[in-house]
Amino acid sequence: MTAERAQWAAAAGTRFYLGTHMANWLGTSKIPLFISRNRLKGRHTFPRAIAPWALDSGGFTELQRHGRWTLSPEDYVTEVRRYANAIGRLEWAAPQDWMCEEVVIRGGVLNGMRFHGTREARGLEPGDPEQDLTTAVRIHQRYTVDNYLTLTRLAPGIRFIPVLQGNQLEDYKHCAQLYADAGVDLAAAPVVGLGSVCRRQATAEIEEIVRHFAAQGLRLHGFGVKTKGLGAYADQLTSADSMAWSMDARRSAPLPGHTHKNCANCPDWAIRWHRRIVRQHLTPAA
């Protein structure tokens, strides 16, 4: 076991990152935060973090809007290095991975969101027939693994995590094999992201995928996990993140004594929600 992995293994339970769009909370929050690059990229100054945090690459938004990554790996490394140095206490950063949900691949509208689709990024010309879903997923998986290899080569001093992408269990197994073929030992990684699950995370299928890879010794991070998912398989995760608190707050009356319309941007609500979820579903990491 590497020293880095041993450090993570020494912590009992699941680390639960509070997802937030409020980057200034990094300077005030004593609980771990999960911040999207989209909330940092336009800033000129940054708060100094007083607790560990992790960086979301913003990949879902990139693929949803553009059908590809508009930022090169070199530029992404430059950004992440800037955030790590200016903010401090960055535990890890997600790579520029490629989600594998069918709507991301095919394009279209889902829940009022329009998706560009990734035809061009997959090498298809106008008029070319669409690829079958498995073929398209394999391309996204290859792009994901290749990007992780590129980022770790460009910036070995930054902890970019490998991410497994897929749809069904066999897809995720294929992605894991791509990492193995490239010489990446996922079982030795401090944490491995599990992608393309946040919109179907409470299903038995996702629980099967989580339990399969946890049994292989992988220390998994669940992206965007909601409470039903935590209730089903939190014991199999090393870490998870969620910003479901904001929607809860938007639909509820503000806390007593709060004068804003709702608490969707309120640290008091977020911290109370985080504590409740940890108390109900998780054993806090040491």
PDB file of C-alpha atoms in Angstrom:
ATOM      1  CA  MET A   1       0.000   0.000   0.000  1.00  0.00           C
ATOM      2  CA  THR A   2       1.366   3.402  -0.964  1.00  0.00           C
ATOM      3  CA  ALA A   3       1.802   6.058   1.717  1.00  0.00           C
ATOM      4  CA  GLU A   4      -0.813   8.199  -0.052  1.00  0.00           C
ATOM      5  CA  ARG A   5      -3.359   5.391  -0.076  1.00  0.00           C
ATOM      6  CA  ALA A   6      -2.561   4.497   3.533  1.00  0.00           C
ATOM      7  CA  GLN A   7      -3.370   8.080   4.545  1.00  0.00           C
ATOM      8  CA  TRP A   8      -6.850   7.728   3.040  1.00  0.00           C
ATOM      9  CA  ALA A   9      -7.324   4.224   4.458  1.00  0.00           C
ATOM     10  CA  ALA A  10      -6.624   5.544   7.956  1.00  0.00           C
ATOM     11  CA  ALA A  11      -9.811   7.618   7.816  1.00  0.00           C
ATOM     12  CA  ALA A  12     -12.908   5.680   8.882  1.00  0.00           C
ATOM     13  CA  GLY A  13     -16.206   6.161   7.106  1.00  0.00           C
ATOM     14  CA  THR A  14     -17.134   8.256   4.096  1.00  0.00           C
ATOM     15  CA  ARG A  15     -15.930  11.823   3.496  1.00  0.00           C
ATOM     16  CA  PHE A  16     -18.945  13.845   2.436  1.00  0.00           C
ATOM     17  CA  TYR A  17     -18.186  16.974   0.428  1.00  0.00           C
ATOM     18  CA  LEU A  18     -20.810  19.698   0.457  1.00  0.00           C
ATOM     19  CA  GLY A  19     -21.348  20.788  -3.123  1.00  0.00           C
ATOM     20  CA  THR A  20     -21.787  24.530  -3.479  1.00  0.00           C
ATOM     21  CA  HIS A  21     -21.786  27.263  -6.097  1.00  0.00           C
ATOM     22  CA  MET A  22     -20.606  29.762  -3.451  1.00  0.00           C
ATOM     23  CA  ALA A  23     -16.828  29.782  -3.866  1.00  0.00           C
ATOM     24  CA  ASN A  24     -16.341  32.315  -1.058  1.00  0.00           C
ATOM     25  CA  TRP A  25     -17.415  29.605   1.405  1.00  0.00           C
ATOM     26  CA  LEU A  26     -13.981  28.071   0.964  1.00  0.00           C
ATOM     27  CA  GLY A  27     -12.682  30.739   3.319  1.00  0.00           C
ATOM     28  CA  THR A  28     -15.327  30.176   6.006  1.00  0.00           C
ATOM     29  CA  SER A  29     -16.522  26.561   5.868  1.00  0.00           C
ATOM     30  CA  LYS A  30     -15.022  24.021   8.246  1.00  0.00           C
ATOM     31  CA  ILE A  31     -16.616  21.129   6.346  1.00  0.00           C
ATOM     32  CA  PRO A  32     -15.183  19.743   3.069  1.00  0.00           C
ATOM     33  CA  LEU A  33     -16.517  21.482  -0.037  1.00  0.00           C
ATOM     34  CA  PHE A  34     -16.928  20.369  -3.652  1.00  0.00           C
ATOM     35  CA  ILE A  35     -16.550  23.312  -6.055  1.00  0.00           C
ATOM     36  CA  SER A  36     -16.960  23.391  -9.816  1.00  0.00           C
ATOM     37  CA  ARG A  37     -14.284  24.919 -12.003  1.00  0.00           C
ATOM     38  CA  ASN A  38     -17.139  26.911 -13.546  1.00  0.00           C
ATOM     39  CA  ARG A  39     -17.412  28.843 -10.257  1.00  0.00           C
ATOM     40  CA  LEU A  40     -13.700  29.624 -10.101  1.00  0.00           C
ATOM     41  CA  LYS A  41     -12.581  30.278 -13.664  1.00  0.00           C
ATOM     42  CA  GLY A  42     -13.770  33.896 -13.816  1.00  0.00           C
ATOM     43  CA  ARG A  43     -12.371  34.988 -10.474  1.00  0.00           C
ATOM     44  CA  HIS A  44      -9.347  37.247 -10.050  1.00  0.00           C
ATOM     45  CA  THR A  45      -8.888  36.596  -6.342  1.00  0.00           C
ATOM     46  CA  PHE A  46      -9.562  33.538  -4.210  1.00  0.00           C
ATOM     47  CA  PRO A  47     -10.268  32.840  -0.550  1.00  0.00           C
ATOM     48  CA  ARG A  48      -7.817  30.689   1.389  1.00  0.00           C
ATOM     49  CA  ALA A  49      -9.495  27.404   2.260  1.00  0.00           C
ATOM     50  CA  ILE A  50      -9.805  26.511   5.924  1.00  0.00           C
ATOM     51  CA  ALA A  51     -10.893  22.905   5.208  1.00  0.00           C
ATOM     52  CA  PRO A  52     -10.092  20.308   2.537  1.00  0.00           C
ATOM     53  CA  TRP A  53     -11.957  20.622  -0.746  1.00  0.00           C
ATOM     54  CA  ALA A  54     -12.184  18.929  -4.136  1.00  0.00           C
ATOM     55  CA  LEU A  55     -12.568  20.368  -7.635  1.00  0.00           C
ATOM     56  CA  ASP A  56     -15.221  19.345 -10.133  1.00  0.00           C
ATOM     57  CA  SER A  57     -13.964  19.853 -13.682  1.00  0.00           C
ATOM     58  CA  GLY A  58     -17.333  21.057 -14.993  1.00  0.00           C
ATOM     59  CA  GLY A  59     -17.351  18.289 -17.581  1.00  0.00           C
ATOM     60  CA  PHE A  60     -21.110  17.802 -17.596  1.00  0.00           C
ATOM     61  CA  THR A  61     -21.655  21.444 -18.557  1.00  0.00           C
ATOM     62  CA  GLU A  62     -18.925  21.309 -21.212  1.00  0.00           C
ATOM     63  CA  LEU A  63     -20.458  18.302 -22.942  1.00  0.00           C
ATOM     64  CA  GLN A  64     -24.024  19.453 -22.470  1.00  0.00           C
ATOM     65  CA  ARG A  65     -23.372  22.850 -24.075  1.00  0.00           C
ATOM     66  CA  HIS A  66     -20.657  22.094 -26.594  1.00  0.00           C
ATOM     67  CA  GLY A  67     -20.538  18.332 -27.147  1.00  0.00           C
ATOM     68  CA  ARG A  68     -16.813  18.412 -26.449  1.00  0.00           C
ATOM     69  CA  TRP A  69     -14.203  19.943 -24.190  1.00  0.00           C
ATOM     70  CA  THR A  70     -13.411  23.534 -25.167  1.00  0.00           C
ATOM     71  CA  LEU A  71     -10.398  23.646 -22.819  1.00  0.00           C
ATOM     72  CA  SER A  72      -7.132  21.877 -23.615  1.00  0.00           C
ATOM     73  CA  PRO A  73      -5.496  19.614 -21.004  1.00  0.00           C
ATOM     74  CA  GLU A  74      -2.600  22.070 -20.820  1.00  0.00           C
ATOM     75  CA  ASP A  75      -4.931  24.971 -20.031  1.00  0.00           C
ATOM     76  CA  TYR A  76      -6.867  22.895 -17.530  1.00  0.00           C
ATOM     77  CA  VAL A  77      -3.650  22.004 -15.706  1.00  0.00           C
ATOM     78  CA  THR A  78      -2.734  25.698 -15.602  1.00  0.00           C
ATOM     79  CA  GLU A  79      -6.109  26.532 -14.071  1.00  0.00           C
ATOM     80  CA  VAL A  80      -5.998  23.744 -11.493  1.00  0.00           C
ATOM     81  CA  ARG A  81      -2.453  24.647 -10.462  1.00  0.00           C
ATOM     82  CA  ARG A  82      -3.597  28.252  -9.999  1.00  0.00           C
ATOM     83  CA  TYR A  83      -6.517  27.193  -7.783  1.00  0.00           C
ATOM     84  CA  ALA A  84      -4.369  24.791  -5.783  1.00  0.00           C
ATOM     85  CA  ASN A  85      -1.742  27.449  -5.085  1.00  0.00           C
ATOM     86  CA  ALA A  86      -4.104  30.363  -4.431  1.00  0.00           C
ATOM     87  CA  ILE A  87      -6.730  28.540  -2.362  1.00  0.00           C
ATOM     88  CA  GLY A  88      -4.715  25.753  -0.744  1.00  0.00           C
ATOM     89  CA  ARG A  89      -5.900  22.458   0.761  1.00  0.00           C
ATOM     90  CA  LEU A  90      -7.042  20.980  -2.579  1.00  0.00           C
ATOM     91  CA  GLU A  91      -7.398  17.237  -2.012  1.00  0.00           C
ATOM     92  CA  TRP A  92      -7.995  16.235  -5.630  1.00  0.00           C
ATOM     93  CA  ALA A  93      -9.347  17.395  -8.965  1.00  0.00           C
ATOM     94  CA  ALA A  94     -11.598  15.556 -11.381  1.00  0.00           C
ATOM     95  CA  PRO A  95     -10.187  14.998 -14.875  1.00  0.00           C
ATOM     96  CA  GLN A  96     -11.754  16.199 -18.103  1.00  0.00           C
ATOM     97  CA  ASP A  97     -13.848  13.063 -18.330  1.00  0.00           C
ATOM     98  CA  TRP A  98     -16.610  12.212 -20.803  1.00  0.00           C
ATOM     99  CA  MET A  99     -20.010  11.316 -19.351  1.00  0.00           C
ATOM    100  CA  CYS A 100     -21.789   8.376 -20.975  1.00  0.00           C
ATOM    101  CA  GLU A 101     -25.487   9.074 -20.453  1.00  0.00           C
ATOM    102  CA  GLU A 102     -27.333   8.559 -23.727  1.00  0.00           C
ATOM    103  CA  VAL A 103     -28.634  12.153 -23.844  1.00  0.00           C
ATOM    104  CA  VAL A 104     -25.063  13.453 -23.513  1.00  0.00           C
ATOM    105  CA  ILE A 105     -24.010  11.269 -26.437  1.00  0.00           C
ATOM    106  CA  ARG A 106     -27.055  11.614 -28.721  1.00  0.00           C
ATOM    107  CA  GLY A 107     -28.100  15.138 -27.792  1.00  0.00           C
ATOM    108  CA  GLY A 108     -31.650  16.358 -27.272  1.00  0.00           C
ATOM    109  CA  VAL A 109     -33.665  17.816 -24.400  1.00  0.00           C
ATOM    110  CA  LEU A 110     -33.987  16.326 -20.933  1.00  0.00           C
ATOM    111  CA  ASN A 111     -35.713  18.019 -17.984  1.00  0.00           C
ATOM    112  CA  GLY A 112     -35.678  21.298 -19.879  1.00  0.00           C
ATOM    113  CA  MET A 113     -31.932  21.112 -20.596  1.00  0.00           C
ATOM    114  CA  ARG A 114     -30.747  21.033 -24.203  1.00  0.00           C
ATOM    115  CA  PHE A 115     -27.768  18.772 -24.956  1.00  0.00           C
ATOM    116  CA  HIS A 116     -25.538  19.373 -27.955  1.00  0.00           C
ATOM    117  CA  GLY A 117     -24.525  15.736 -28.455  1.00  0.00           C
ATOM    118  CA  THR A 118     -21.008  14.505 -29.217  1.00  0.00           C
ATOM    119  CA  ARG A 119     -21.257  13.454 -32.877  1.00  0.00           C
ATOM    120  CA  GLU A 120     -18.509  15.782 -34.062  1.00  0.00           C
ATOM    121  CA  ALA A 121     -16.216  14.883 -31.172  1.00  0.00           C
ATOM    122  CA  ARG A 122     -16.652  11.216 -32.065  1.00  0.00           C
ATOM    123  CA  GLY A 123     -15.497  11.887 -35.616  1.00  0.00           C
ATOM    124  CA  LEU A 124     -18.856  11.776 -37.365  1.00  0.00           C
ATOM    125  CA  GLU A 125     -19.447  14.021 -40.367  1.00  0.00           C
ATOM    126  CA  PRO A 126     -22.835  15.572 -41.235  1.00  0.00           C
ATOM    127  CA  GLY A 127     -24.939  12.856 -42.816  1.00  0.00           C
ATOM    128  CA  ASP A 128     -22.978   9.990 -41.286  1.00  0.00           C
ATOM    129  CA  PRO A 129     -25.212   7.444 -39.545  1.00  0.00           C
ATOM    130  CA  GLU A 130     -25.144   7.591 -35.755  1.00  0.00           C
ATOM    131  CA  GLN A 131     -23.050   4.984 -33.992  1.00  0.00           C
ATOM    132  CA  ASP A 132     -24.674   2.390 -31.771  1.00  0.00           C
ATOM    133  CA  LEU A 133     -24.623   3.372 -28.111  1.00  0.00           C
ATOM    134  CA  THR A 134     -21.962   0.856 -27.065  1.00  0.00           C
ATOM    135  CA  THR A 135     -19.545   2.114 -29.725  1.00  0.00           C
ATOM    136  CA  ALA A 136     -20.127   5.715 -28.645  1.00  0.00           C
ATOM    137  CA  VAL A 137     -19.650   4.816 -24.975  1.00  0.00           C
ATOM    138  CA  ARG A 138     -16.347   3.107 -25.805  1.00  0.00           C
ATOM    139  CA  ILE A 139     -15.123   6.297 -27.483  1.00  0.00           C
ATOM    140  CA  HIS A 140     -16.079   8.396 -24.457  1.00  0.00           C
ATOM    141  CA  GLN A 141     -14.314   5.916 -22.192  1.00  0.00           C
ATOM    142  CA  ARG A 142     -11.150   6.043 -24.273  1.00  0.00           C
ATOM    143  CA  TYR A 143     -11.199   9.844 -24.225  1.00  0.00           C
ATOM    144  CA  THR A 144     -11.648   9.753 -20.424  1.00  0.00           C
ATOM    145  CA  VAL A 145      -8.717   7.410 -19.819  1.00  0.00           C
ATOM    146  CA  ASP A 146      -6.482   9.236 -22.306  1.00  0.00           C
ATOM    147  CA  ASN A 147      -7.189  12.540 -20.577  1.00  0.00           C
ATOM    148  CA  TYR A 148      -6.313  11.140 -17.153  1.00  0.00           C
ATOM    149  CA  LEU A 149      -3.004   9.859 -18.537  1.00  0.00           C
ATOM    150  CA  THR A 150      -2.306  13.240 -20.136  1.00  0.00           C
ATOM    151  CA  LEU A 151      -3.100  15.226 -16.999  1.00  0.00           C
ATOM    152  CA  THR A 152      -0.975  13.046 -14.737  1.00  0.00           C
ATOM    153  CA  ARG A 153       1.905  13.332 -17.206  1.00  0.00           C
ATOM    154  CA  LEU A 154       1.591  17.113 -17.438  1.00  0.00           C
ATOM    155  CA  ALA A 155       1.189  17.687 -13.700  1.00  0.00           C
ATOM    156  CA  PRO A 156       2.428  14.786 -11.569  1.00  0.00           C
ATOM    157  CA  GLY A 157       2.305  17.044  -8.513  1.00  0.00           C
ATOM    158  CA  ILE A 158      -1.468  17.505  -8.741  1.00  0.00           C
ATOM    159  CA  ARG A 159      -3.781  14.714  -7.622  1.00  0.00           C
ATOM    160  CA  PHE A 160      -6.072  14.105 -10.583  1.00  0.00           C
ATOM    161  CA  ILE A 161      -8.310  11.144  -9.905  1.00  0.00           C
ATOM    162  CA  PRO A 162      -9.144   8.410 -12.431  1.00  0.00           C
ATOM    163  CA  VAL A 163     -12.850   8.220 -13.233  1.00  0.00           C
ATOM    164  CA  LEU A 164     -14.776   5.172 -14.415  1.00  0.00           C
ATOM    165  CA  GLN A 165     -17.384   5.990 -17.039  1.00  0.00           C
ATOM    166  CA  GLY A 166     -20.088   3.805 -18.571  1.00  0.00           C
ATOM    167  CA  ASN A 167     -23.751   2.892 -18.584  1.00  0.00           C
ATOM    168  CA  GLN A 168     -24.084  -0.750 -17.564  1.00  0.00           C
ATOM    169  CA  LEU A 169     -21.805  -2.800 -15.330  1.00  0.00           C
ATOM    170  CA  GLU A 170     -20.056  -4.372 -18.314  1.00  0.00           C
ATOM    171  CA  ASP A 171     -19.241  -0.888 -19.623  1.00  0.00           C
ATOM    172  CA  TYR A 172     -17.603   0.071 -16.333  1.00  0.00           C
ATOM    173  CA  LYS A 173     -15.635  -3.177 -16.329  1.00  0.00           C
ATOM    174  CA  HIS A 174     -14.412  -2.301 -19.821  1.00  0.00           C
ATOM    175  CA  CYS A 175     -13.344   1.151 -18.645  1.00  0.00           C
ATOM    176  CA  ALA A 176     -11.464  -0.379 -15.716  1.00  0.00           C
ATOM    177  CA  GLN A 177      -9.668  -2.643 -18.166  1.00  0.00           C
ATOM    178  CA  LEU A 178      -8.650   0.350 -20.271  1.00  0.00           C
ATOM    179  CA  TYR A 179      -6.938   1.796 -17.192  1.00  0.00           C
ATOM    180  CA  ALA A 180      -5.257  -1.549 -16.486  1.00  0.00           C
ATOM    181  CA  ASP A 181      -4.048  -1.825 -20.087  1.00  0.00           C
ATOM    182  CA  ALA A 182      -2.546   1.664 -19.708  1.00  0.00           C
ATOM    183  CA  GLY A 183      -0.671   0.598 -16.572  1.00  0.00           C
ATOM    184  CA  VAL A 184      -2.959   2.327 -14.058  1.00  0.00           C
ATOM    185  CA  ASP A 185      -3.625   0.279 -10.913  1.00  0.00           C
ATOM    186  CA  LEU A 186      -7.008   1.566  -9.799  1.00  0.00           C
ATOM    187  CA  ALA A 187      -6.830  -0.415  -6.560  1.00  0.00           C
ATOM    188  CA  ALA A 188      -3.720   1.579  -5.618  1.00  0.00           C
ATOM    189  CA  ALA A 189      -5.376   4.956  -6.290  1.00  0.00           C
ATOM    190  CA  PRO A 190      -6.404   6.970  -3.193  1.00  0.00           C
ATOM    191  CA  VAL A 191      -9.828   7.514  -4.779  1.00  0.00           C
ATOM    192  CA  VAL A 192     -11.545   6.551  -8.043  1.00  0.00           C
ATOM    193  CA  GLY A 193     -14.515   8.519  -9.342  1.00  0.00           C
ATOM    194  CA  LEU A 194     -17.631   6.731 -10.522  1.00  0.00           C
ATOM    195  CA  GLY A 195     -19.164   8.757 -13.326  1.00  0.00           C
ATOM    196  CA  SER A 196     -22.515   8.908 -15.137  1.00  0.00           C
ATOM    197  CA  VAL A 197     -24.518   7.755 -12.118  1.00  0.00           C
ATOM    198  CA  CYS A 198     -25.939  10.870 -10.462  1.00  0.00           C
ATOM    199  CA  ARG A 199     -29.224  10.858 -12.420  1.00  0.00           C
ATOM    200  CA  ARG A 200     -29.904   7.156 -11.708  1.00  0.00           C
ATOM    201  CA  GLN A 201     -28.009   6.594  -8.497  1.00  0.00           C
ATOM    202  CA  ALA A 202     -30.781   5.086  -6.373  1.00  0.00           C
ATOM    203  CA  THR A 203     -31.355   2.201  -8.766  1.00  0.00           C
ATOM    204  CA  ALA A 204     -30.379  -1.395  -8.043  1.00  0.00           C
ATOM    205  CA  GLU A 205     -28.152  -1.264 -11.144  1.00  0.00           C
ATOM    206  CA  ILE A 206     -25.981   1.502  -9.699  1.00  0.00           C
ATOM    207  CA  GLU A 207     -25.787  -0.230  -6.341  1.00  0.00           C
ATOM    208  CA  GLU A 208     -24.550  -3.336  -8.161  1.00  0.00           C
ATOM    209  CA  ILE A 209     -21.856  -1.302  -9.940  1.00  0.00           C
ATOM    210  CA  VAL A 210     -20.748   0.378  -6.706  1.00  0.00           C
ATOM    211  CA  ARG A 211     -20.573  -2.892  -4.794  1.00  0.00           C
ATOM    212  CA  HIS A 212     -18.733  -4.649  -7.608  1.00  0.00           C
ATOM    213  CA  PHE A 213     -15.867  -2.173  -7.678  1.00  0.00           C
ATOM    214  CA  ALA A 214     -15.754  -1.711  -3.922  1.00  0.00           C
ATOM    215  CA  ALA A 215     -15.293  -5.482  -3.680  1.00  0.00           C
ATOM    216  CA  GLN A 216     -12.342  -5.116  -6.068  1.00  0.00           C
ATOM    217  CA  GLY A 217     -10.682  -2.872  -3.505  1.00  0.00           C
ATOM    218  CA  LEU A 218     -11.387   0.439  -5.257  1.00  0.00           C
ATOM    219  CA  ARG A 219     -11.907   3.464  -3.023  1.00  0.00           C
ATOM    220  CA  LEU A 220     -14.832   5.076  -4.802  1.00  0.00           C
ATOM    221  CA  HIS A 221     -16.077   8.647  -4.962  1.00  0.00           C
ATOM    222  CA  GLY A 222     -19.766   9.075  -5.818  1.00  0.00           C
ATOM    223  CA  PHE A 223     -20.438  12.231  -7.830  1.00  0.00           C
ATOM    224  CA  GLY A 224     -23.637  14.109  -7.005  1.00  0.00           C
ATOM    225  CA  VAL A 225     -25.004  11.426  -4.698  1.00  0.00           C
ATOM    226  CA  LYS A 226     -28.471  12.097  -3.329  1.00  0.00           C
ATOM    227  CA  THR A 227     -29.861  10.768  -0.070  1.00  0.00           C
ATOM    228  CA  LYS A 228     -31.494   7.669  -1.600  1.00  0.00           C
ATOM    229  CA  GLY A 229     -28.177   6.645  -3.074  1.00  0.00           C
ATOM    230  CA  LEU A 230     -26.405   7.217   0.224  1.00  0.00           C
ATOM    231  CA  GLY A 231     -29.002   5.134   2.003  1.00  0.00           C
ATOM    232  CA  ALA A 232     -28.384   2.259  -0.388  1.00  0.00           C
ATOM    233  CA  TYR A 233     -24.601   2.108  -0.654  1.00  0.00           C
ATOM    234  CA  ALA A 234     -22.821   4.801   1.364  1.00  0.00           C
ATOM    235  CA  ASP A 235     -20.946   2.055   3.197  1.00  0.00           C
ATOM    236  CA  GLN A 236     -19.242   1.153  -0.087  1.00  0.00           C
ATOM    237  CA  LEU A 237     -17.980   4.674  -0.821  1.00  0.00           C
ATOM    238  CA  THR A 238     -14.809   6.393   0.326  1.00  0.00           C
ATOM    239  CA  SER A 239     -16.276   9.801  -0.463  1.00  0.00           C
ATOM    240  CA  ALA A 240     -19.259  11.483  -2.065  1.00  0.00           C
ATOM    241  CA  ASP A 241     -20.518  14.956  -2.858  1.00  0.00           C
ATOM    242  CA  SER A 242     -23.942  16.521  -3.161  1.00  0.00           C
ATOM    243  CA  MET A 243     -25.510  19.954  -3.452  1.00  0.00           C
ATOM    244  CA  ALA A 244     -29.093  18.710  -3.137  1.00  0.00           C
ATOM    245  CA  TRP A 245     -29.374  21.005  -0.125  1.00  0.00           C
ATOM    246  CA  SER A 246     -29.800  24.020  -2.402  1.00  0.00           C
ATOM    247  CA  MET A 247     -32.901  22.644  -4.108  1.00  0.00           C
ATOM    248  CA  ASP A 248     -34.327  21.627  -0.736  1.00  0.00           C
ATOM    249  CA  ALA A 249     -33.794  25.162   0.505  1.00  0.00           C
ATOM    250  CA  ARG A 250     -35.297  26.727  -2.616  1.00  0.00           C
ATOM    251  CA  ARG A 251     -38.512  24.753  -2.074  1.00  0.00           C
ATOM    252  CA  SER A 252     -38.745  25.505   1.654  1.00  0.00           C
ATOM    253  CA  ALA A 253     -39.385  28.492   3.872  1.00  0.00           C
ATOM    254  CA  PRO A 254     -36.227  30.209   5.137  1.00  0.00           C
ATOM    255  CA  LEU A 255     -34.801  29.367   8.526  1.00  0.00           C
ATOM    256  CA  PRO A 256     -36.299  31.254  11.482  1.00  0.00           C
ATOM    257  CA  GLY A 257     -34.843  34.735  11.668  1.00  0.00           C
ATOM    258  CA  HIS A 258     -33.558  34.696   8.069  1.00  0.00           C
ATOM    259  CA  THR A 259     -34.908  37.523   5.965  1.00  0.00           C
ATOM    260  CA  HIS A 260     -34.069  36.241   2.474  1.00  0.00           C
ATOM    261  CA  LYS A 261     -36.797  34.708   0.284  1.00  0.00           C
ATOM    262  CA  ASN A 262     -35.302  31.242   0.692  1.00  0.00           C
ATOM    263  CA  CYS A 263     -32.045  29.704   1.902  1.00  0.00           C
ATOM    264  CA  ALA A 264     -30.787  28.404  -1.465  1.00  0.00           C
ATOM    265  CA  ASN A 265     -27.563  30.411  -1.013  1.00  0.00           C
ATOM    266  CA  CYS A 266     -27.448  30.174   2.773  1.00  0.00           C
ATOM    267  CA  PRO A 267     -24.480  28.622   4.598  1.00  0.00           C
ATOM    268  CA  ASP A 268     -26.551  28.034   7.737  1.00  0.00           C
ATOM    269  CA  TRP A 269     -29.029  25.884   5.817  1.00  0.00           C
ATOM    270  CA  ALA A 270     -26.233  24.067   3.968  1.00  0.00           C
ATOM    271  CA  ILE A 271     -24.322  23.236   7.144  1.00  0.00           C
ATOM    272  CA  ARG A 272     -27.448  21.991   8.925  1.00  0.00           C
ATOM    273  CA  TRP A 273     -28.350  19.845   5.922  1.00  0.00           C
ATOM    274  CA  HIS A 274     -24.812  18.434   5.729  1.00  0.00           C
ATOM    275  CA  ARG A 275     -24.817  17.547   9.426  1.00  0.00           C
ATOM    276  CA  ARG A 276     -28.205  15.862   9.116  1.00  0.00           C
ATOM    277  CA  ILE A 277     -27.116  13.738   6.142  1.00  0.00           C
ATOM    278  CA  VAL A 278     -23.891  12.722   7.858  1.00  0.00           C
ATOM    279  CA  ARG A 279     -25.778  11.828  11.016  1.00  0.00           C
ATOM    280  CA  GLN A 280     -28.384   9.769   9.124  1.00  0.00           C
ATOM    281  CA  HIS A 281     -26.285   8.027   6.502  1.00  0.00           C
ATOM    282  CA  LEU A 282     -22.578   8.335   7.172  1.00  0.00           C
ATOM    283  CA  THR A 283     -19.813   7.927   9.675  1.00  0.00           C
ATOM    284  CA  PRO A 284     -17.739  11.126   9.415  1.00  0.00           C
ATOM    285  CA  ALA A 285     -14.150  10.670   8.266  1.00  0.00           C
ATOM    286  CA  ALA A 286     -11.517  11.400  10.891  1.00  0.00           C
TER     287      ALA A 286
END
